[in-house]
Every structure is written in structure tokens, then in C-alpha cells.
């Protein structure tokens, strides 16, 4: 008599995969939005406002195209097949590698290279600029030296936070279960505070010199040469860094652009003042430079702080995620979606409605597949997919549910107030006033 062996969960999933063809969970794309794309030539012919609108529309179409490329690959089917247990021998096998894993490693290597090169450049430029300041008494050159010192400090801070964010081992995964990606924008915030505080001091020094009788600034050839070298080198760094998507590298790009503007003004004001014997131009240049840096880095501080505080993501990100989710054929509707920042990247929370007749194992595997695909999109740190069977169910979090209850209470009270007003007995003298009150409430 043959012995009956209990089937494993993976065996059950192997059987159910034939009932739910993995190739049918993603609808075929028609690329139906490409007709709305504007070519670079067409954009040039448009007025500025229309050009901005269509440029943003092109960015949205690019986001949709990236979703289509991901869904047209074998990745969604690989995820579902792995969940069903077809491609794996047991539960110990890792699920699979994300499609952009190699690109992420290459991106991290590029970021580290940029940080190392920028650190070396700042050390060399600081030495040349320090020698120039020793030969001159220009407050504009002194402001430029302060900015170079802070450049070096910023490089050290950003380099350290980036290394900490990229370091992950057994000892840290329990302390930081979702990683340390927020270290990098935190480093930018710390540096922004240093930058603003230091240039407030330069601003006060420049204003103090303006109050007294300023003396003409001495601008030696070594100072002119060092400033010119700084402008050229920093312009090259800015061109290389501006397209790299990392808050640390973007801070370096912004700092390099500031250096270009800063050093041109630092050189121009004392040079013109020395040439035309206008000694007050040098401290005026220091005031302008200080205000420029303070305003620029205040904007950077506010931007990074708001991202770390959970600022809502860009509408393009929201549309991209919504488009991705609705491409899955089992999804009947999306009842709730939120995309918000936690640093550079975005957290996604989405409630999807599936058919009520779907079994729990199949619904689970569909939800997991949607979640892994969302987390494979560029710029998405984590995705949380909540499965529902009724689009009218309350939101999935206590705060949203409480807000929904409060809104319903306000609507109910407004309706009661309206009904009471309408039902009040009226007399000829007060009828007009009562009707006007009803109209105001409505």
C-alpha cells in the first residue's frame, strides 16, 4: 500500500500557479500616451509657460515609459513564479535580485568617486587660496577663504555620512532595520547650519568695515591666479556632479556652482575697487557674497528638512506609482495611495481592491508581486501594499480613519443645521431672513 505524504506549502503553490497564469497579471501596454510627447524642436518653438508645461508632461511620459519597461520585462513573472515556488527548491532560497541592483552598485561607486575627488580638490584649493589671502587684506578674498574652509568641512561631513549610509552588516541591521539612507540628507542639514552661521559672521565683518572708512584692498597677482584656478576647477566639478541623483553629490554640485559665482564676485569687486580707487566696493562685495550664500543654503536646509519630515512626493512620482499599480489586471481599483519622502527616496502606501472571490494564497502572491515591482521603481525606498475587497472600506491607518470620521461628523452637523433652519416656523417679518440663512448654509 502506497504511503501518503503531506504536501508542502510550496507544492500547493506549484499547483495553483497553473490555475493563475503568471503572464496574465500585467496588462499589455499600448504606449498610448506617446502621442502627447513634444520633441526638443517643438519645445523650442513654444512660449515659456507652455514650454514648462510640456516639459513636465514629457517627464511624466518618461516615468510611464520606465514603468512599461519594467513590467514588460520578465521581472513580475519571476517574482510571482518564485512566490509560487516554481523556481526555488525551498524557503531558504533568496527571492531574487532586483532588476536595478547592478545599476545601484554602479551608482554607489560613482558617488564615492565623486566624493573622494572633491575632497582632494578642496584640500588643494584651500592651500592656494590661503596663500593668496596672506598676501592681501581684501575682505572679499577672506570671505572666499572662509567658503573654501567650509567646502572642506562639507566634503568631510558628506563623505562620512555617505560611508555610514552605505555600510551595512550583521551588527547594524538590527539597529537600523530599514538602512541608513537618511544619514546623507542629515549630513547636508548639519553642513547647511555651519554654512549659514559662518557667513553671518562674514556679513557682520563686511558691514563693520562699511561703517568705518574703508581702505583700498591690495590684490596681488597670486590672489588673481588662485581665484581663476578655483573658478575653472569648480565649474568642471559642477558639470560632472549636477546630473548625479544623490543628496550628497547634489550638495557638492550646488556648492561648486556657488564657488564659481562666489569667486568671480570675490575677484571682481576688489579688482574694480583697486583699479578705480573705490575702496568701499570690497566690503560691498563681501555683503553681497554673504547674502547670496545665506539665501542659497537656507533653501537647501529647508528642502532637506522638509524631505526628512515626510513631505509629499512630486506629482510625477505619485502618477508613476498609480500607473504601475493599475497595470496589474487583478487590481479592480485603488482606494487609497500616499507617496511621501523620508530623505532622498519615497515611501509608498497603497490600498488595492481585488475580487472578493480570490483565495488568500493567490491574493497574497499578487500583493507581494505588486509590492516588489513598486520597490523596483527608481526613487522608491519601500512600498506597502494593503489588499482589500471593498473600495468603500475605511482607510488603513488610524490617523486617516479618524480624519474621515471627523469629516463625516462635520457633514452630518452641517446637514442637521440646514434641516433645522428649513423646518423653523416663519412669519412674514422673518421669512426673508430665514431664507437668506438657508441659502448661506447651503
Short mmCIF file of C-alpha atoms in Angstrom, two decimals:
data_model
loop_
_atom_site.label_atom_id
_atom_site.label_comp_id
_atom_site.label_asym_id
_atom_site.label_seq_id
_atom_site.Cartn_x
_atom_site.Cartn_y
_atom_site.Cartn_z
CA UNK A 1 0.00 0.00 0.00
CA UNK A 2 1.47 3.32 -1.04
CA UNK A 3 2.17 5.77 1.77
CA UNK A 4 0.55 9.20 1.56
CA UNK A 5 2.93 12.10 2.15
CA UNK A 6 1.62 15.52 3.19
CA UNK A 7 2.17 18.15 0.55
CA UNK A 8 4.37 21.13 1.41
CA UNK A 9 3.20 24.73 1.03
CA UNK A 10 5.47 25.06 -2.00
CA UNK A 11 3.83 22.02 -3.60
CA UNK A 12 0.43 23.65 -3.13
CA UNK A 13 1.70 26.81 -4.79
CA UNK A 14 3.10 24.83 -7.70
CA UNK A 15 -0.40 23.52 -8.37
CA UNK A 16 -2.13 26.88 -8.05
CA UNK A 17 0.25 28.58 -10.47
CA UNK A 18 -1.30 26.61 -13.33
CA UNK A 19 -4.73 27.96 -12.38
CA UNK A 20 -3.50 31.58 -12.42
CA UNK A 21 -1.22 32.14 -15.40
CA UNK A 22 1.56 34.50 -14.34
CA UNK A 23 1.64 36.08 -17.80
CA UNK A 24 -1.87 37.42 -17.28
CA UNK A 25 -1.27 39.53 -14.16
CA UNK A 26 0.10 42.50 -16.15
CA UNK A 27 -1.95 44.09 -18.90
CA UNK A 28 -0.17 44.63 -22.22
CA UNK A 29 0.96 48.18 -22.73
CA UNK A 30 -0.18 50.17 -25.72
CA UNK A 31 2.18 53.10 -25.09
CA UNK A 32 -0.97 55.11 -25.71
CA UNK A 33 0.37 58.33 -24.22
CA UNK A 34 3.33 58.80 -26.56
CA UNK A 35 1.26 60.93 -28.94
CA UNK A 36 1.37 63.71 -26.32
CA UNK A 37 5.17 63.89 -26.24
CA UNK A 38 6.83 67.03 -27.59
CA UNK A 39 10.16 66.83 -29.36
CA UNK A 40 13.06 69.14 -28.39
CA UNK A 41 12.44 71.10 -31.60
CA UNK A 42 8.74 71.56 -30.76
CA UNK A 43 9.60 72.66 -27.23
CA UNK A 44 11.89 75.40 -28.56
CA UNK A 45 9.04 76.88 -30.62
CA UNK A 46 6.70 77.23 -27.63
CA UNK A 47 6.30 80.23 -25.29
CA UNK A 48 7.99 79.88 -21.91
CA UNK A 49 4.88 78.93 -19.92
CA UNK A 50 3.74 76.35 -22.45
CA UNK A 51 7.29 75.05 -22.70
CA UNK A 52 7.41 74.44 -18.95
CA UNK A 53 4.07 72.62 -19.06
CA UNK A 54 5.04 70.31 -21.92
CA UNK A 55 8.47 69.69 -20.44
CA UNK A 56 6.80 68.45 -17.26
CA UNK A 57 4.45 66.36 -19.38
CA UNK A 58 7.47 64.81 -21.12
CA UNK A 59 8.91 63.99 -17.68
CA UNK A 60 5.65 62.22 -16.79
CA UNK A 61 5.76 60.25 -20.05
CA UNK A 62 9.35 59.26 -19.27
CA UNK A 63 8.17 57.98 -15.88
CA UNK A 64 5.40 55.95 -17.55
CA UNK A 65 7.92 54.55 -20.03
CA UNK A 66 10.18 53.39 -17.17
CA UNK A 67 7.19 51.57 -15.64
CA UNK A 68 6.38 49.97 -19.01
CA UNK A 69 9.97 48.81 -19.44
CA UNK A 70 9.92 47.18 -16.00
CA UNK A 71 6.54 45.50 -16.47
CA UNK A 72 7.38 44.28 -19.97
CA UNK A 73 10.45 42.51 -18.61
CA UNK A 74 10.28 39.08 -17.00
CA UNK A 75 10.60 40.56 -13.51
CA UNK A 76 6.90 40.49 -12.43
CA UNK A 77 6.53 36.92 -13.68
CA UNK A 78 9.78 35.92 -11.96
CA UNK A 79 8.50 37.32 -8.66
CA UNK A 80 5.17 35.51 -8.91
CA UNK A 81 6.80 32.27 -10.01
CA UNK A 82 9.24 32.47 -7.10
CA UNK A 83 6.36 33.08 -4.69
CA UNK A 84 4.57 30.07 -6.12
CA UNK A 85 7.71 28.03 -5.53
CA UNK A 86 8.38 27.03 -9.12
CA UNK A 87 11.88 28.41 -9.48
CA UNK A 88 13.10 27.60 -5.99
CA UNK A 89 13.77 24.42 -4.11
CA UNK A 90 12.85 25.59 -0.64
CA UNK A 91 12.08 28.59 1.51
CA UNK A 92 15.75 29.29 2.24
CA UNK A 93 16.47 30.41 -1.32
CA UNK A 94 16.57 34.21 -1.67
CA UNK A 95 13.60 35.57 -3.54
CA UNK A 96 15.51 37.21 -6.41
CA UNK A 97 17.65 40.18 -7.26
CA UNK A 98 16.08 43.46 -8.15
CA UNK A 99 16.45 44.45 -11.82
CA UNK A 100 18.31 47.66 -10.98
CA UNK A 101 20.71 46.10 -8.46
CA UNK A 102 23.74 46.38 -10.77
CA UNK A 103 22.82 49.96 -11.61
CA UNK A 104 22.60 50.78 -7.90
CA UNK A 105 26.09 49.37 -7.27
CA UNK A 106 27.49 51.35 -10.20
CA UNK A 107 25.74 54.48 -8.90
CA UNK A 108 27.24 54.00 -5.43
CA UNK A 109 30.74 53.61 -6.92
CA UNK A 110 30.26 56.83 -8.90
CA UNK A 111 29.09 58.70 -5.78
CA UNK A 112 32.11 57.50 -3.78
CA UNK A 113 34.49 58.51 -6.60
CA UNK A 114 32.96 62.00 -6.78
CA UNK A 115 33.23 62.45 -3.01
CA UNK A 116 36.89 61.36 -2.93
CA UNK A 117 37.91 63.56 -5.87
CA UNK A 118 36.02 66.55 -4.46
CA UNK A 119 37.73 66.12 -1.08
CA UNK A 120 41.17 66.16 -2.73
CA UNK A 121 40.28 69.21 -4.85
CA UNK A 122 39.08 71.18 -1.82
CA UNK A 123 42.30 70.46 0.09
CA UNK A 124 44.45 71.70 -2.82
CA UNK A 125 42.33 74.81 -3.45
CA UNK A 126 42.31 75.68 0.24
CA UNK A 127 46.11 75.78 0.27
CA UNK A 128 46.40 78.05 -2.77
CA UNK A 129 43.66 80.40 -1.58
CA UNK A 130 45.13 80.62 1.92
CA UNK A 131 48.44 81.77 0.45
CA UNK A 132 46.62 84.42 -1.61
CA UNK A 133 44.74 85.78 1.44
CA UNK A 134 48.02 86.11 3.38
CA UNK A 135 49.27 88.44 0.65
CA UNK A 136 46.09 90.56 0.59
CA UNK A 137 43.80 92.35 3.07
CA UNK A 138 40.68 92.04 0.91
CA UNK A 139 37.51 91.10 2.80
CA UNK A 140 36.12 89.52 -0.37
CA UNK A 141 39.14 87.22 -0.60
CA UNK A 142 38.78 86.45 3.10
CA UNK A 143 35.12 85.52 2.51
CA UNK A 144 36.27 83.24 -0.30
CA UNK A 145 38.80 81.59 2.05
CA UNK A 146 36.06 81.02 4.65
CA UNK A 147 33.94 79.44 1.92
CA UNK A 148 36.81 77.13 0.96
CA UNK A 149 37.30 76.06 4.58
CA UNK A 150 33.61 75.24 4.73
CA UNK A 151 33.89 73.39 1.42
CA UNK A 152 36.46 71.11 3.01
CA UNK A 153 34.28 70.69 6.08
CA UNK A 154 31.26 69.89 3.90
CA UNK A 155 33.25 67.30 1.96
CA UNK A 156 34.29 65.60 5.20
CA UNK A 157 30.73 65.64 6.59
CA UNK A 158 29.12 64.35 3.39
CA UNK A 159 31.89 61.78 2.85
CA UNK A 160 31.43 60.47 6.41
CA UNK A 161 27.64 60.31 6.25
CA UNK A 162 27.70 58.63 2.83
CA UNK A 163 30.14 55.99 4.08
CA UNK A 164 27.94 55.38 7.14
CA UNK A 165 24.84 55.12 4.97
CA UNK A 166 26.49 52.57 2.68
CA UNK A 167 27.93 50.42 5.48
CA UNK A 168 25.58 47.57 6.43
CA UNK A 169 26.49 44.38 8.28
CA UNK A 170 25.08 41.99 10.88
CA UNK A 171 25.82 44.38 13.75
CA UNK A 172 23.88 47.29 12.25
CA UNK A 173 20.87 45.66 10.60
CA UNK A 174 19.12 45.28 13.96
CA UNK A 175 19.83 48.89 14.97
CA UNK A 176 18.78 50.27 11.58
CA UNK A 177 16.35 47.70 10.12
CA UNK A 178 15.46 49.81 7.07
CA UNK A 179 19.01 51.02 6.41
CA UNK A 180 20.82 54.31 6.98
CA UNK A 181 19.92 56.18 3.82
CA UNK A 182 18.77 59.17 5.85
CA UNK A 183 22.32 59.80 7.10
CA UNK A 184 23.19 61.60 3.86
CA UNK A 185 20.48 64.32 4.00
CA UNK A 186 21.16 64.67 7.73
CA UNK A 187 24.78 65.47 6.87
CA UNK A 188 23.61 68.08 4.37
CA UNK A 189 21.45 69.70 7.08
CA UNK A 190 24.39 69.82 9.51
CA UNK A 191 26.62 71.41 6.89
CA UNK A 192 23.92 73.93 5.92
CA UNK A 193 23.80 75.17 9.51
CA UNK A 194 27.61 75.57 9.53
CA UNK A 195 27.49 77.44 6.22
CA UNK A 196 24.76 79.86 7.27
CA UNK A 197 26.37 80.58 10.67
CA UNK A 198 29.83 81.19 9.20
CA UNK A 199 28.64 83.61 6.54
CA UNK A 200 26.59 85.52 9.05
CA UNK A 201 29.95 86.31 10.68
CA UNK A 202 31.41 87.36 7.31
CA UNK A 203 28.34 89.55 6.74
CA UNK A 204 28.82 91.28 10.10
CA UNK A 205 32.52 91.87 9.36
CA UNK A 206 31.72 93.38 5.96
CA UNK A 207 29.06 95.67 7.44
CA UNK A 208 31.52 96.71 10.15
CA UNK A 209 34.10 97.74 7.53
CA UNK A 210 31.45 99.72 5.65
CA UNK A 211 30.65 101.72 8.80
CA UNK A 212 34.26 102.83 9.11
CA UNK A 213 36.40 104.47 6.44
CA UNK A 214 37.44 101.53 4.22
CA UNK A 215 40.96 101.35 2.83
CA UNK A 216 41.73 100.18 -0.71
CA UNK A 217 42.24 96.42 -0.86
CA UNK A 218 45.57 95.06 -2.05
CA UNK A 219 45.02 92.41 -4.73
CA UNK A 220 48.26 90.63 -5.73
CA UNK A 221 48.72 88.55 -8.88
CA UNK A 222 48.85 85.35 -6.79
CA UNK A 223 45.35 86.11 -5.50
CA UNK A 224 44.01 86.67 -9.01
CA UNK A 225 45.60 83.41 -10.23
CA UNK A 226 44.26 81.32 -7.34
CA UNK A 227 40.73 82.66 -7.83
CA UNK A 228 40.84 81.97 -11.58
CA UNK A 229 42.01 78.38 -10.98
CA UNK A 230 39.22 77.90 -8.44
CA UNK A 231 36.58 79.11 -10.92
CA UNK A 232 37.76 76.73 -13.66
CA UNK A 233 38.11 73.67 -11.41
CA UNK A 234 34.78 74.21 -9.64
CA UNK A 235 32.97 74.70 -12.96
CA UNK A 236 34.26 71.29 -14.10
CA UNK A 237 33.14 69.68 -10.83
CA UNK A 238 29.66 71.22 -11.18
CA UNK A 239 29.23 69.93 -14.75
CA UNK A 240 30.18 66.42 -13.64
CA UNK A 241 28.04 66.34 -10.46
CA UNK A 242 24.84 68.10 -11.48
CA UNK A 243 23.25 65.01 -13.10
CA UNK A 244 24.05 62.50 -10.33
CA UNK A 245 20.96 61.77 -8.18
CA UNK A 246 22.25 61.84 -4.63
CA UNK A 247 21.61 64.48 -1.98
CA UNK A 248 25.31 64.47 -1.06
CA UNK A 249 26.50 64.87 -4.65
CA UNK A 250 23.79 67.45 -5.34
CA UNK A 251 25.06 69.41 -2.33
CA UNK A 252 28.56 69.27 -3.86
CA UNK A 253 27.15 70.42 -7.23
CA UNK A 254 25.36 73.34 -5.59
CA UNK A 255 28.47 74.19 -3.59
CA UNK A 256 30.61 74.13 -6.75
CA UNK A 257 28.20 76.44 -8.56
CA UNK A 258 28.26 78.74 -5.55
CA UNK A 259 32.07 78.69 -5.72
CA UNK A 260 32.03 79.77 -9.37
CA UNK A 261 29.72 82.73 -8.67
CA UNK A 262 31.41 83.45 -5.35
CA UNK A 263 34.95 83.59 -6.68
CA UNK A 264 34.02 85.67 -9.72
CA UNK A 265 32.41 88.28 -7.45
CA UNK A 266 35.23 87.96 -4.88
CA UNK A 267 37.71 88.80 -7.61
CA UNK A 268 35.67 91.45 -9.42
CA UNK A 269 34.78 93.76 -6.52
CA UNK A 270 38.28 94.31 -5.06
CA UNK A 271 39.81 94.44 -8.57
CA UNK A 272 37.38 97.16 -9.71
CA UNK A 273 37.78 98.99 -6.39
CA UNK A 274 41.58 98.91 -6.68
CA UNK A 275 41.54 99.96 -10.35
CA UNK A 276 39.13 102.90 -9.95
CA UNK A 277 40.08 103.77 -6.35
CA UNK A 278 36.68 102.89 -4.85
CA UNK A 279 37.65 101.23 -1.53
CA UNK A 280 34.03 100.65 -0.42
CA UNK A 281 33.47 98.14 -3.24
CA UNK A 282 35.42 95.43 -1.40
CA UNK A 283 33.18 95.27 1.72
CA UNK A 284 30.10 95.71 -0.50
CA UNK A 285 31.23 92.59 -2.35
CA UNK A 286 31.56 90.78 0.98
CA UNK A 287 27.98 91.73 1.90
CA UNK A 288 26.60 90.56 -1.46
CA UNK A 289 28.51 87.26 -1.29
CA UNK A 290 27.40 86.59 2.27
CA UNK A 291 23.74 87.25 1.50
CA UNK A 292 23.93 85.04 -1.59
CA UNK A 293 25.37 82.07 0.33
CA UNK A 294 22.98 82.52 3.28
CA UNK A 295 19.92 82.57 0.99
CA UNK A 296 21.13 79.59 -1.09
CA UNK A 297 21.91 77.35 1.86
CA UNK A 298 18.76 78.33 3.74
CA UNK A 299 16.81 76.95 0.78
CA UNK A 300 18.87 73.74 0.88
CA UNK A 301 18.31 73.43 4.62
CA UNK A 302 14.54 73.86 4.29
CA UNK A 303 14.35 71.41 1.36
CA UNK A 304 16.23 68.60 3.12
CA UNK A 305 14.43 69.22 6.41
CA UNK A 306 11.03 69.00 4.73
CA UNK A 307 12.02 65.77 2.97
CA UNK A 308 13.12 64.18 6.22
CA UNK A 309 9.88 65.40 7.82
CA UNK A 310 7.72 63.41 5.39
CA UNK A 311 6.97 65.92 2.63
CA UNK A 312 4.63 64.69 -0.09
CA UNK A 313 6.39 63.37 -3.17
CA UNK A 314 6.34 65.07 -6.54
CA UNK A 315 3.07 64.57 -8.51
CA UNK A 316 5.08 62.75 -11.19
CA UNK A 317 6.14 60.15 -8.60
CA UNK A 318 2.53 59.68 -7.49
CA UNK A 319 1.32 59.30 -11.08
CA UNK A 320 4.11 56.84 -11.84
CA UNK A 321 3.19 54.57 -8.91
CA UNK A 322 -0.53 54.81 -9.67
CA UNK A 323 0.09 53.90 -13.31
CA UNK A 324 2.25 50.96 -12.24
CA UNK A 325 -0.40 49.56 -9.88
CA UNK A 326 -3.26 49.90 -12.36
CA UNK A 327 -1.29 47.97 -14.99
CA UNK A 328 -1.87 44.81 -12.91
CA UNK A 329 -5.04 43.13 -14.21
CA UNK A 330 -6.20 41.68 -10.83
CA UNK A 331 -6.48 45.22 -9.41
CA UNK A 332 -10.09 46.38 -9.71
CA UNK A 333 -9.45 49.82 -8.22
CA UNK A 334 -7.12 51.81 -5.97
CA UNK A 335 -8.93 53.11 -2.89
CA UNK A 336 -6.01 54.94 -1.25
CA UNK A 337 -2.47 55.96 -2.18
CA UNK A 338 0.20 58.04 -0.46
CA UNK A 339 3.74 58.87 -1.61
CA UNK A 340 5.95 60.81 0.78
CA UNK A 341 9.65 61.45 1.32
CA UNK A 342 11.85 60.03 4.04
CA UNK A 343 15.04 61.70 2.85
CA UNK A 344 16.05 61.37 -0.78
CA UNK A 345 13.73 58.46 -1.52
CA UNK A 346 9.99 57.90 -1.27
CA UNK A 347 7.72 55.64 0.80
CA UNK A 348 4.60 54.34 -0.97
CA UNK A 349 1.40 53.22 0.75
CA UNK A 350 -1.37 51.92 -1.49
CA UNK A 351 -4.69 50.13 -0.88
CA UNK A 352 -5.74 47.99 -3.86
CA UNK A 353 -9.11 46.31 -4.34
CA UNK A 354 -9.06 42.68 -5.54
CA UNK A 355 -12.03 40.46 -6.46
CA UNK A 356 -13.73 39.11 -3.28
CA UNK A 357 -13.71 35.58 -4.70
CA UNK A 358 -9.89 35.34 -4.83
CA UNK A 359 -8.37 32.93 -2.30
CA UNK A 360 -5.96 34.18 0.36
CA UNK A 361 -2.83 32.44 -1.10
CA UNK A 362 -3.43 33.88 -4.57
CA UNK A 363 -4.27 37.36 -3.23
CA UNK A 364 -1.11 37.27 -1.08
CA UNK A 365 1.10 36.41 -4.05
CA UNK A 366 -0.48 39.09 -6.21
CA UNK A 367 0.03 41.68 -3.48
CA UNK A 368 3.65 40.65 -2.94
CA UNK A 369 4.32 40.90 -6.67
CA UNK A 370 2.87 44.42 -6.82
CA UNK A 371 4.95 45.41 -3.79
CA UNK A 372 8.25 44.12 -5.23
CA UNK A 373 7.60 45.85 -8.55
CA UNK A 374 6.83 49.16 -6.79
CA UNK A 375 10.06 48.88 -4.78
CA UNK A 376 11.97 48.28 -8.03
CA UNK A 377 10.98 51.68 -9.40
CA UNK A 378 13.68 54.33 -9.25
CA UNK A 379 13.46 56.56 -6.18
CA UNK A 380 11.16 54.24 -4.18
CA UNK A 381 12.64 53.11 -0.87
CA UNK A 382 9.79 50.95 0.45
CA UNK A 383 6.30 50.04 -0.68
CA UNK A 384 3.40 48.90 1.48
CA UNK A 385 0.52 47.24 -0.38
CA UNK A 386 -2.73 46.67 1.52
CA UNK A 387 -5.24 44.29 -0.08
CA UNK A 388 -8.95 45.00 0.16
CA UNK A 389 -12.17 43.57 -1.31
CA UNK A 390 -14.38 46.64 -0.90
CA UNK A 391 -13.50 50.12 -2.22
CA UNK A 392 -15.71 51.78 0.42
CA UNK A 393 -13.84 50.37 3.43
CA UNK A 394 -12.22 52.97 5.73
CA UNK A 395 -8.53 53.92 5.21
CA UNK A 396 -5.94 51.50 6.50
CA UNK A 397 -4.37 53.74 9.18
CA UNK A 398 -5.84 55.10 12.38
CA UNK A 399 -4.99 58.72 11.56
CA UNK A 400 -6.67 58.63 8.14
CA UNK A 401 -9.68 56.81 9.61
CA UNK A 402 -10.01 59.42 12.37
CA UNK A 403 -9.82 62.24 9.82
CA UNK A 404 -12.51 60.53 7.73
CA UNK A 405 -14.76 60.23 10.81
CA UNK A 406 -14.25 63.93 11.60
CA UNK A 407 -15.18 64.88 8.04
CA UNK A 408 -18.35 62.79 8.25
CA UNK A 409 -19.27 64.43 11.57
CA UNK A 410 -18.87 67.91 10.07
CA UNK A 411 -21.01 66.97 7.08
CA UNK A 412 -23.70 65.49 9.34
CA UNK A 413 -23.76 68.57 11.59
CA UNK A 414 -23.99 70.82 8.54
CA UNK A 415 -26.96 68.81 7.22
CA UNK A 416 -28.68 68.92 10.63
CA UNK A 417 -28.16 72.68 10.86
CA UNK A 418 -29.65 73.10 7.38
CA UNK A 419 -32.68 70.92 8.17
CA UNK A 420 -33.36 72.73 11.47
CA UNK A 421 -33.23 76.07 9.69
CA UNK A 422 -35.65 74.93 6.98
CA UNK A 423 -38.13 73.44 9.50
CA UNK A 424 -38.25 76.53 11.74
CA UNK A 425 -41.70 78.26 11.69
CA UNK A 426 -41.56 81.51 9.85
CA UNK A 427 -43.65 84.62 9.92
CA UNK A 428 -43.94 87.25 7.24
CA UNK A 429 -41.46 89.52 9.02
CA UNK A 430 -38.70 86.89 9.37
CA UNK A 431 -39.28 84.85 6.22
CA UNK A 432 -36.77 86.73 4.14
CA UNK A 433 -34.11 86.46 6.83
CA UNK A 434 -34.72 82.72 7.23
CA UNK A 435 -34.44 82.07 3.52
CA UNK A 436 -31.24 84.04 3.30
CA UNK A 437 -29.76 81.97 6.17
CA UNK A 438 -30.72 78.72 4.41
CA UNK A 439 -29.02 79.96 1.26
CA UNK A 440 -25.89 80.83 3.22
CA UNK A 441 -25.74 77.36 4.82
CA UNK A 442 -26.34 75.60 1.51
#
